[in-house]
Coordinates of C-alpha atoms in Angstrom, one line a residue:
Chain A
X20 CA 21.3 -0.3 -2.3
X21 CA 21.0 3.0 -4.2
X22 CA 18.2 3.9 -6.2
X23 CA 15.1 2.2 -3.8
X24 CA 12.1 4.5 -3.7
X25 CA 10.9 2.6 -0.6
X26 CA 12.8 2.1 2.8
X27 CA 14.1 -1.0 3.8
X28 CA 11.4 -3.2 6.1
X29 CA 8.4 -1.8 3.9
X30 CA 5.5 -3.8 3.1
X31 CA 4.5 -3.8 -0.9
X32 CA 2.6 -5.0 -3.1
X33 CA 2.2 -5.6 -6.6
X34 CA 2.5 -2.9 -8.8
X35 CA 4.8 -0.4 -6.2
X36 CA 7.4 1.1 -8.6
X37 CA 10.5 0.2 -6.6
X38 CA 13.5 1.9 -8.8
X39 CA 13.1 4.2 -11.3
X40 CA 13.3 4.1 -15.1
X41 CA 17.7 3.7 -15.7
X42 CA 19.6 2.1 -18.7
X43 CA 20.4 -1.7 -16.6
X44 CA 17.6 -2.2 -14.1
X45 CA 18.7 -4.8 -11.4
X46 CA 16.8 -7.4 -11.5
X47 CA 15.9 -8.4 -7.7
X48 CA 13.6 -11.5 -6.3
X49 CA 9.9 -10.6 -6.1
X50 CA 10.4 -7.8 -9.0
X51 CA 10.1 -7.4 -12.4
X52 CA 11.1 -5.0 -15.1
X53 CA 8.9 -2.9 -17.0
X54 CA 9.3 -2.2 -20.7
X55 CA 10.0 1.1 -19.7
X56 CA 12.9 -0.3 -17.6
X57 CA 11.4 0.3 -14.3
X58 CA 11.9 -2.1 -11.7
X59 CA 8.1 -2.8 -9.7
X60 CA 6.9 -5.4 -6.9
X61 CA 5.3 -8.7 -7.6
X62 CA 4.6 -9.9 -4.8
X63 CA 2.8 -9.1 -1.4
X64 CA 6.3 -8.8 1.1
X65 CA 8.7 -7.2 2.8
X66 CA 11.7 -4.8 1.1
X67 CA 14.7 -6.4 2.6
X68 CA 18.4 -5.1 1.7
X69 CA 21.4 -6.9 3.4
X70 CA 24.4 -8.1 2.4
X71 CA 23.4 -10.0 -0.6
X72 CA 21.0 -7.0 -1.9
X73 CA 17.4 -5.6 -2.2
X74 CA 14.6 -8.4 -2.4
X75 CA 10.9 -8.8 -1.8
X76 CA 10.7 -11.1 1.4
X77 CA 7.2 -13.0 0.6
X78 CA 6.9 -16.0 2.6
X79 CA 3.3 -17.2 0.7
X80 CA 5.4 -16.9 -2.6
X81 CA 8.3 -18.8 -1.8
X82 CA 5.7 -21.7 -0.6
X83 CA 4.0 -21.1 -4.0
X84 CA 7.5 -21.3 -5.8
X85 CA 8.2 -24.5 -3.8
X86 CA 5.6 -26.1 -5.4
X87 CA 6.8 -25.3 -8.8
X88 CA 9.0 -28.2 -10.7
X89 CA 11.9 -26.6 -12.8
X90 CA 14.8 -27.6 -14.8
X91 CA 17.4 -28.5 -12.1
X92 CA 14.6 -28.8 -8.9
X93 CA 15.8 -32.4 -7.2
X94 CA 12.7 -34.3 -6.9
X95 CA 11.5 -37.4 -5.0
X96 CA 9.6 -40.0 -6.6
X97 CA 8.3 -43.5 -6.2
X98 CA 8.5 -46.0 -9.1
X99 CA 5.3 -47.1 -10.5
X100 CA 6.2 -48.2 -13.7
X101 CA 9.4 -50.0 -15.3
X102 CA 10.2 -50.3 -19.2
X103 CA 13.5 -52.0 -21.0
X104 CA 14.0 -48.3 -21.6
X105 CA 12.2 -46.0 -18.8
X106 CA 11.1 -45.9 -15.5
X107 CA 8.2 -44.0 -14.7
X108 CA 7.8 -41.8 -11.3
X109 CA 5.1 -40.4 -9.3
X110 CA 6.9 -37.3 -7.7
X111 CA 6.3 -37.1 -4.0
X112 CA 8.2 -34.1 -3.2
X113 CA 10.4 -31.2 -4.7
X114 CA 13.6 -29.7 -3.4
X115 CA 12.4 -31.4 -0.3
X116 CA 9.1 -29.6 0.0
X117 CA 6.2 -31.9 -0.4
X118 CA 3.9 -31.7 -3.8
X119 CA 0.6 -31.4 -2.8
X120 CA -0.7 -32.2 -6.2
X121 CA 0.3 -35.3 -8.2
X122 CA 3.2 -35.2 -11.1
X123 CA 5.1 -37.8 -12.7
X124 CA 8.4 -38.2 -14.1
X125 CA 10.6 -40.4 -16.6
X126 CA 13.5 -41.8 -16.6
X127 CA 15.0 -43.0 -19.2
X128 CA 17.6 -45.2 -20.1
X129 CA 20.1 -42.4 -21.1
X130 CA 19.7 -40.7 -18.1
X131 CA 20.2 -43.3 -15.7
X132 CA 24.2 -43.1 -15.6
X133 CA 27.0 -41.6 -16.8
X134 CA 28.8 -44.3 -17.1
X135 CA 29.3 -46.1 -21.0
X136 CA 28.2 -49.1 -20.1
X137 CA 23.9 -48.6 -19.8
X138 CA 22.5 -50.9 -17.3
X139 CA 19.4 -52.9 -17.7
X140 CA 16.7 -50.7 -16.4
X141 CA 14.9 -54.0 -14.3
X142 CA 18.1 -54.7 -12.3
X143 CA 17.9 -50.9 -11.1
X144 CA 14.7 -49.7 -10.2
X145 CA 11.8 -51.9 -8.7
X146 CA 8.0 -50.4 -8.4
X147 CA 7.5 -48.9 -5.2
X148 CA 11.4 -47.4 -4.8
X149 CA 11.9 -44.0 -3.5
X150 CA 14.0 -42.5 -6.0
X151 CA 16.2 -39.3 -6.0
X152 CA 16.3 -37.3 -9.4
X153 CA 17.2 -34.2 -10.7
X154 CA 15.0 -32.4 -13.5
X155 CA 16.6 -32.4 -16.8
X156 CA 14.0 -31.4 -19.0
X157 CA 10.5 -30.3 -18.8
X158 CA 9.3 -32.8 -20.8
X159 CA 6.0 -33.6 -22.5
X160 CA 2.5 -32.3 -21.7
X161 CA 2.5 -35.6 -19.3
X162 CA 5.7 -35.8 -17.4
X163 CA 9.0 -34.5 -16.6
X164 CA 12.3 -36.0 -17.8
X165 CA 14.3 -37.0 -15.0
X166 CA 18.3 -37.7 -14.5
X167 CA 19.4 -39.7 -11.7
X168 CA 23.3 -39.8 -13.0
X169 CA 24.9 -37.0 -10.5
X170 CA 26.4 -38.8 -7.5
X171 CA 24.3 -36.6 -5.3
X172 CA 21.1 -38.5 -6.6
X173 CA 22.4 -41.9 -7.1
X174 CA 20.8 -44.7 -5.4
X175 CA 23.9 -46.1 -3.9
X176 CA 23.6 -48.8 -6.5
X177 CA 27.2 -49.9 -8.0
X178 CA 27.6 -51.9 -11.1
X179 CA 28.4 -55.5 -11.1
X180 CA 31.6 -56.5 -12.2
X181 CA 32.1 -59.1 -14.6
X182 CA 28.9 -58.6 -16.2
X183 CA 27.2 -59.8 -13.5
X184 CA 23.8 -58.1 -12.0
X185 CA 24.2 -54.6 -10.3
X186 CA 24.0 -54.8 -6.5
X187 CA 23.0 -52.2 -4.2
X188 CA 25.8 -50.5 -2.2
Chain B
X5 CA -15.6 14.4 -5.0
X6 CA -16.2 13.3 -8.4
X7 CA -18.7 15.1 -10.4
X8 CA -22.3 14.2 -11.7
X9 CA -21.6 14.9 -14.9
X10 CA -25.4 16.5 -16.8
X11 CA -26.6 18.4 -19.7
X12 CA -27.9 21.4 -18.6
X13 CA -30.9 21.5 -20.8
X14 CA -32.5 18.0 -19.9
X15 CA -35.7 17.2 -22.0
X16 CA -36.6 14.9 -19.4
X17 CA -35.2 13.2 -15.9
X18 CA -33.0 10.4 -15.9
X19 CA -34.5 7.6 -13.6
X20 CA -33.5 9.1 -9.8
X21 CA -30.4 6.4 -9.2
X22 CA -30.7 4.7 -5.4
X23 CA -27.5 5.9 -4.5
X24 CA -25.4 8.8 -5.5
X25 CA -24.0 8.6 -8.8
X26 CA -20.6 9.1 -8.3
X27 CA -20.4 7.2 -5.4
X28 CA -19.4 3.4 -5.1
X29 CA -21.1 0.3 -2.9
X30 CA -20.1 -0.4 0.1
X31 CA -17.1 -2.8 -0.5
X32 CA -15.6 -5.7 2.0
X33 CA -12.5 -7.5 1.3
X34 CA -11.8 -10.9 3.2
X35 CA -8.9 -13.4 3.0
X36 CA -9.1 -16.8 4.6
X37 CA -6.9 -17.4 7.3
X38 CA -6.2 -20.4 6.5
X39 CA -3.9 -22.2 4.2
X40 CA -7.2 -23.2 1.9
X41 CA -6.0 -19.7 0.0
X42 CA -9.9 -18.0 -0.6
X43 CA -11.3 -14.6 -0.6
X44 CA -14.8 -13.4 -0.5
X45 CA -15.7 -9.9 -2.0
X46 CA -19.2 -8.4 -0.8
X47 CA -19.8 -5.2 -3.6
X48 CA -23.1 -3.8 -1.4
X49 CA -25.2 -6.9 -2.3
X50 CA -22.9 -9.2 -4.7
X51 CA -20.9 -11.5 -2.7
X52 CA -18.5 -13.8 -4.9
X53 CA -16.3 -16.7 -3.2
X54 CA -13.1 -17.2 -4.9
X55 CA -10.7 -20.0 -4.4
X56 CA -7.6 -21.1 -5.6
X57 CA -6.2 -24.8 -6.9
X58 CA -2.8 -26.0 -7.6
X59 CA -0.4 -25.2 -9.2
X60 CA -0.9 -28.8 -10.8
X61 CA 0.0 -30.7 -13.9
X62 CA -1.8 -29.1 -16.8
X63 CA -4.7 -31.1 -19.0
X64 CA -2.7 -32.8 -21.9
X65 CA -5.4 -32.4 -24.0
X66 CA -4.1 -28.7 -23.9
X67 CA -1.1 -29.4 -25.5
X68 CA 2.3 -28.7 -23.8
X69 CA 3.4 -25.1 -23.6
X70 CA 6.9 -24.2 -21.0
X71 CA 4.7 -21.2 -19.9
X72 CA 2.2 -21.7 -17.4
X73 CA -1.9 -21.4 -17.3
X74 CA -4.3 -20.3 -15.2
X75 CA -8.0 -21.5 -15.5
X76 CA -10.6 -19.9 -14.3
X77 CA -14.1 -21.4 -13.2
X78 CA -17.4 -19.5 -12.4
X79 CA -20.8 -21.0 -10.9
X80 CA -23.8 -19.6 -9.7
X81 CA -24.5 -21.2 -6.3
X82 CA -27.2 -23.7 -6.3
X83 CA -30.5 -21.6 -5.2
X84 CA -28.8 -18.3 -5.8
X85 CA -30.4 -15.7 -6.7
X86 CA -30.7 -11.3 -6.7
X87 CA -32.3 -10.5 -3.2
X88 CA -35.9 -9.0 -3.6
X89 CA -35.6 -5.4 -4.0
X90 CA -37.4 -3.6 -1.4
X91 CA -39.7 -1.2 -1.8
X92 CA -40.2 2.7 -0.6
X93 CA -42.4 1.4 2.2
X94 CA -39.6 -1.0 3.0
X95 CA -41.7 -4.0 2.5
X96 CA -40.6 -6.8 0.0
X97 CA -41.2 -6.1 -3.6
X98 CA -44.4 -8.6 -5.0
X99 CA -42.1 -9.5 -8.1
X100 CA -40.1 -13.2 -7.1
X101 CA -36.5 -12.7 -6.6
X102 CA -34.9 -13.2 -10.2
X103 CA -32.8 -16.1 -11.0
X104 CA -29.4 -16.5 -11.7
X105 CA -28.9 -17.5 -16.2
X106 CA -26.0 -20.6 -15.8
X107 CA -25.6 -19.8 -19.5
X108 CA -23.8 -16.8 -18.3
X109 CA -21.2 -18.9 -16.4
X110 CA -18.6 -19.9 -19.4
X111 CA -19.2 -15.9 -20.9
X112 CA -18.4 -14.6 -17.3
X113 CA -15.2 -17.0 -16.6
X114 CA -14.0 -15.9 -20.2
X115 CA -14.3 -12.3 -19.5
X116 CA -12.4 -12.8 -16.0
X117 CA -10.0 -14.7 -17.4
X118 CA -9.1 -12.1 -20.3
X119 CA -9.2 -9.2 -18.0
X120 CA -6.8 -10.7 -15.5
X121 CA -4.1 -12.2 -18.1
X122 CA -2.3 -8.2 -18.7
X123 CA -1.4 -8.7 -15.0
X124 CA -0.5 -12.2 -14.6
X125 CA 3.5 -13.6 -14.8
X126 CA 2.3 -16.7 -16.1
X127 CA 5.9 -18.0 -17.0
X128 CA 6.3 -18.3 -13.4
X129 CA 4.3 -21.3 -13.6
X130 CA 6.5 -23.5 -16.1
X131 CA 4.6 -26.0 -17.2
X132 CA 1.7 -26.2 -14.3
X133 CA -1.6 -24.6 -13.9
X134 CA -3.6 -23.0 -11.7
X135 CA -7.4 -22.7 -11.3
X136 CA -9.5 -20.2 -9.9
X137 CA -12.7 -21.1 -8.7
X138 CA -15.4 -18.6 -8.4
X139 CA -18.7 -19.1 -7.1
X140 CA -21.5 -16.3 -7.0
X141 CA -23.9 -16.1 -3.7
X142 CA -25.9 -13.6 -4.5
X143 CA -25.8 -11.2 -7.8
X144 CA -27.1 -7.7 -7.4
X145 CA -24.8 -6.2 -10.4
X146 CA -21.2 -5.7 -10.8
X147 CA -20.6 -9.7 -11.0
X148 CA -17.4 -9.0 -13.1
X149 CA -15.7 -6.6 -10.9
X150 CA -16.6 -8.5 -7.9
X151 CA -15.1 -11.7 -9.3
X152 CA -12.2 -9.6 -10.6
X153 CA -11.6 -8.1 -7.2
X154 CA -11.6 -11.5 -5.7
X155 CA -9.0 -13.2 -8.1
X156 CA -6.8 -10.0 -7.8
X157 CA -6.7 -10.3 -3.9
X158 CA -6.5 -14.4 -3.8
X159 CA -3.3 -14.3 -6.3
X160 CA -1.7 -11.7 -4.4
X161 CA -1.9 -13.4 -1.2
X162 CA -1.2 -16.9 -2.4
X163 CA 2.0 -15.0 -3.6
X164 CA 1.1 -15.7 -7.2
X165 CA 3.2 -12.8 -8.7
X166 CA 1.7 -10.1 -10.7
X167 CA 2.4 -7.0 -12.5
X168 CA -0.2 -5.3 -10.5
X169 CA -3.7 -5.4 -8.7
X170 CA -6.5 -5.6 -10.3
X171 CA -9.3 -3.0 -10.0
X172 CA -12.7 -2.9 -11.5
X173 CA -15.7 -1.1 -11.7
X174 CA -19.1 -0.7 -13.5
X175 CA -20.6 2.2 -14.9
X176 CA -24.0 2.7 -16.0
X177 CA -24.6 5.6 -19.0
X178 CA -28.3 7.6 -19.0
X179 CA -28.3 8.7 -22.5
X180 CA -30.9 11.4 -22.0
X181 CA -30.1 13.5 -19.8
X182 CA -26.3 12.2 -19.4
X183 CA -25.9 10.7 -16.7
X184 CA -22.5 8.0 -15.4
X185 CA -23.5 6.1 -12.5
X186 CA -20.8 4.7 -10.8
X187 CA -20.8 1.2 -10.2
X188 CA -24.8 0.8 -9.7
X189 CA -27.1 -1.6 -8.8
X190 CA -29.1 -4.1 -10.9
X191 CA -32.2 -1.8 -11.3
X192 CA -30.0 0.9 -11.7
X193 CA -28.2 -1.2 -14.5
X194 CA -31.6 -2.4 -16.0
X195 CA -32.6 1.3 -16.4
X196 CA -29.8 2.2 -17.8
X197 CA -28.8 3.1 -21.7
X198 CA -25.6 1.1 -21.6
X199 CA -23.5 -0.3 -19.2
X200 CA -19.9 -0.5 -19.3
X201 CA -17.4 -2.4 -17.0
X202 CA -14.0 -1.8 -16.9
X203 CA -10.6 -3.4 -15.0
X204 CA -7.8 -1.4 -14.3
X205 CA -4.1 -1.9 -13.0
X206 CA -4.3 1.4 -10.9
X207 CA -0.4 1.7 -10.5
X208 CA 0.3 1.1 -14.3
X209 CA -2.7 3.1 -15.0
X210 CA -3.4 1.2 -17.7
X211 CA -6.5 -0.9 -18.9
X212 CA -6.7 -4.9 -18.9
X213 CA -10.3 -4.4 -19.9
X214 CA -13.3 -2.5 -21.4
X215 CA -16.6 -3.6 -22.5
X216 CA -19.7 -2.1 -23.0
X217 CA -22.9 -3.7 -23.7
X218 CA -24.8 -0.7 -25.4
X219 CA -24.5 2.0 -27.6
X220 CA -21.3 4.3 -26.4
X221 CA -20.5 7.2 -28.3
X222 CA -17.0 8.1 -28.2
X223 CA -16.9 11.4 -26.0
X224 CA -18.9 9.4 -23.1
X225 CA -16.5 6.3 -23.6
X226 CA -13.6 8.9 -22.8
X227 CA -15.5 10.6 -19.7
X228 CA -16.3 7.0 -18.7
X229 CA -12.7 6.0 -18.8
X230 CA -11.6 8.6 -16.9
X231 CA -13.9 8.1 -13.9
X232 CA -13.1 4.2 -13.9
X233 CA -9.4 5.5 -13.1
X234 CA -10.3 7.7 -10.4
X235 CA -12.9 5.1 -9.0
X236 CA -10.3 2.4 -9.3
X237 CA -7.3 4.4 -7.8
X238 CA -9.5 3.8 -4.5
X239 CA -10.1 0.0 -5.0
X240 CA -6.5 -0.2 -5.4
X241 CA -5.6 1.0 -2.1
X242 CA -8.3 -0.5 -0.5
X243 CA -6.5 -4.0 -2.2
X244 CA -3.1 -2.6 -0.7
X245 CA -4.3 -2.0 2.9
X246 CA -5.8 -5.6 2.9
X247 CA -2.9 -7.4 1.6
X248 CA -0.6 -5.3 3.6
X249 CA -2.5 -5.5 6.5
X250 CA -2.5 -9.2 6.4
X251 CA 1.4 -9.5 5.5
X252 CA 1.7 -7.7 8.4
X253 CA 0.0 -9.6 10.9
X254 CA -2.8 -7.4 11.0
X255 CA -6.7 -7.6 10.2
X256 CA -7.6 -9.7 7.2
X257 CA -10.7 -7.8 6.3
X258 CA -10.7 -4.6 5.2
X259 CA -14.5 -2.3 4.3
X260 CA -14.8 0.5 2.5
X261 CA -17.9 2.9 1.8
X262 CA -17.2 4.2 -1.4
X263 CA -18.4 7.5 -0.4
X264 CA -17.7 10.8 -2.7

């Protein structure tokens, strides 16, 4: 990549002015732009440029950022608490990386399927399942709001038909 | 080699400083090597321990906010206090080792806190917080640039990202003759007209932080300014070679005799 003060493989730090001042900085992982459009470390790494482009390799920051719950991170939670219209979560892990500290998560009625036809939150989740969701909001000061209606974090639970009470596939 | 800045028609002599004025403490750098993420910072005889929590779900009683926080926590170390100066025979001073004020500890984690939010990306954080612990073993002067130094180093290596390190120094102003002694000691402090202590991002070359607890005319302010940047160009790269060293596999620890 053109315009790197630094060789490939060096070690920065925070602060090391990486590209000069231009009209579009690129924006790379483990940078950030100044106000005067220059692009600096933020992180303690490695420059890397391959294929997909210049970065800051930082293996304590991507442990760091793993820990980090954002809108669209898949989390892992266990049901502690069941409502007519919410089902509250203590998260257990994040994008598959373990949460060392404690969070919790909702989710509510709305967010439990796609389909029309709402099920009753009781027949779905039970205290003490291990549930897959996907972070749809950041929520309160409390918890995060949680969606499990994408096939890739449904239960395997399929509506009854007929009315009758859901059954797990 | 900085100079000792004077007025050449001096009425009387400043108080003879213990070390040379424009030099700096002997400074040590250590990162743990363990996943516990904590640094220790010896500046000559202040030692601060500084370790880091979370990130974790922030205190609803601070409100929500999509931007992150980080807290910061200072103690005194239960029996801490200055070691006992020695005298010019070498034999312990007769005065009792002075005792560390807790009332000093919410003032001191403010000031840390302020000085170190210009460099923090805080909206890396989302919602979550992080706290910084620090905890003072021994205090012989320069307690805010030690416990600067320390939070700088520990969010660095935790990969906490940052605009850029964090440098600080202490400098104490003689009004008569005028004398800037870099980064000095607690007698030196005591004796001292005013005190000022600075942080500085040494690669912005900008200021996160200037206080001074004294009377400072506006010409020494400037001259004091100026040799905080030169002085913390140096604790900068001494930051740098510790951080880089330990990316790269290397020594963790990194001293420095902030000689002229």
């Amino acid at each position: 990549m053109s315009g790197l003060l630094l060789p490939p493989g060096s070690l920065v730090s925070p602060g090391l002015l990486l590209c000069p001042s231009s009209a579009s900085p690129p924006s790379l992982p483990g940078t950030y732009v100044t106000p005067s459009n220059e692009v600096r470390c933020s992180v303690v790494g490695r420059l890397v440029v391959d294929a997909g482009g210049a970065r800051v390799e930082s293996g304590r920051h991507d442990e760091l950022r793993g820990q980090i719950i954002d809108v669209g991170s898949l989390v892992l939670g266990r049901v502690s608490r069941v409502t007519p219209s919410a089902a509250t979560l203590e998260l257990l892990s994040v994008s598959s990386l373990p949460l060392l500290t404690p969070n919790s998560g909702t989710v509510r009625l709305e967010d439990v399927t796609s389909l029309l036809e709402k099920p009753e939150l009781p027949d779905c989740f039970r205290v003490g399942d291990l549930i897959k969701a996907r972070v749809v909001s950041l929520g309160d000061s409390r918890q995060f709001f949680l969606s499990t209606a994408e096939d890739e974090v449904r239960r395997g639970w399929l509506p009854g038909g007929g009315g009758g009470r859901l059954r797990r596939a | 080699m900085l100079p000792i800045l004077t007025s050449p028609a001096a009425s009387s002599p400043a108080p003879a400083p213990s070390t040379a004025p424009n030099s700096l403490r002997l400074l040590s750098l250590s990162l743990s090597p363990l996943p516990a993420r904590s640094s220790l910072v010896e500046l000559g005889q202040t030692k601060v321990l500084a370790t880091l929590h979370g990130p974790h779900r922030g205190d609803p009683e601070l409100g929500f906010s999509d931007e992150g926080r980080v807290n910061v926590f200072f103690k005194f170390a239960a029996g801490a206090a200055r070691e006992p100066r020695l005298t010019a025979a070498g034999a312990p001073a007769a005065a009792p080792a002075a005792r560390m004020d807790p009332a000093t500890e919410v003032p001191l984690a403010a000031s840390v806190r302020e000085a170190l939010l210009p460099s923090l990306l805080s909206p890396f954080l989302k919602k979550q917080q992080l706290d910084l612990h620090l905890l003072c073993l021994c205090d012989d002067a320069g307690l805010l640039p030690a416990s600067l130094l320390a939070c700088s180093l520990l969010l660095a290596a935790a990969g906490f990202p940052l605009t850029d390190l964090t440098a600080s120094i202490q400098v104490a102003v003689h009004a008569s003759p005028p004398l800037y002694v870099l980064d000095p000691t607690a007698a030196e402090a005591a004796a001292a007209a005013c005190v000022c202590t600075a942080a500085y991002l040494p690669s912005l070359g900008e200021f996160s932080h200037f206080e001074a607890d004294g009377p400072l005319p506006a010409a020494a302010e400037a001259k004091v300014r100026r040799l905080v940047a030169e002085a913390a160009g140096k604790q900068g790269e001494m930051l740098r070679a510790c951080l880089e060293g330990r990316a790269g596999g290397g020594d963790r620890r990194a001293s420095f005799d902030g000689g002229e």
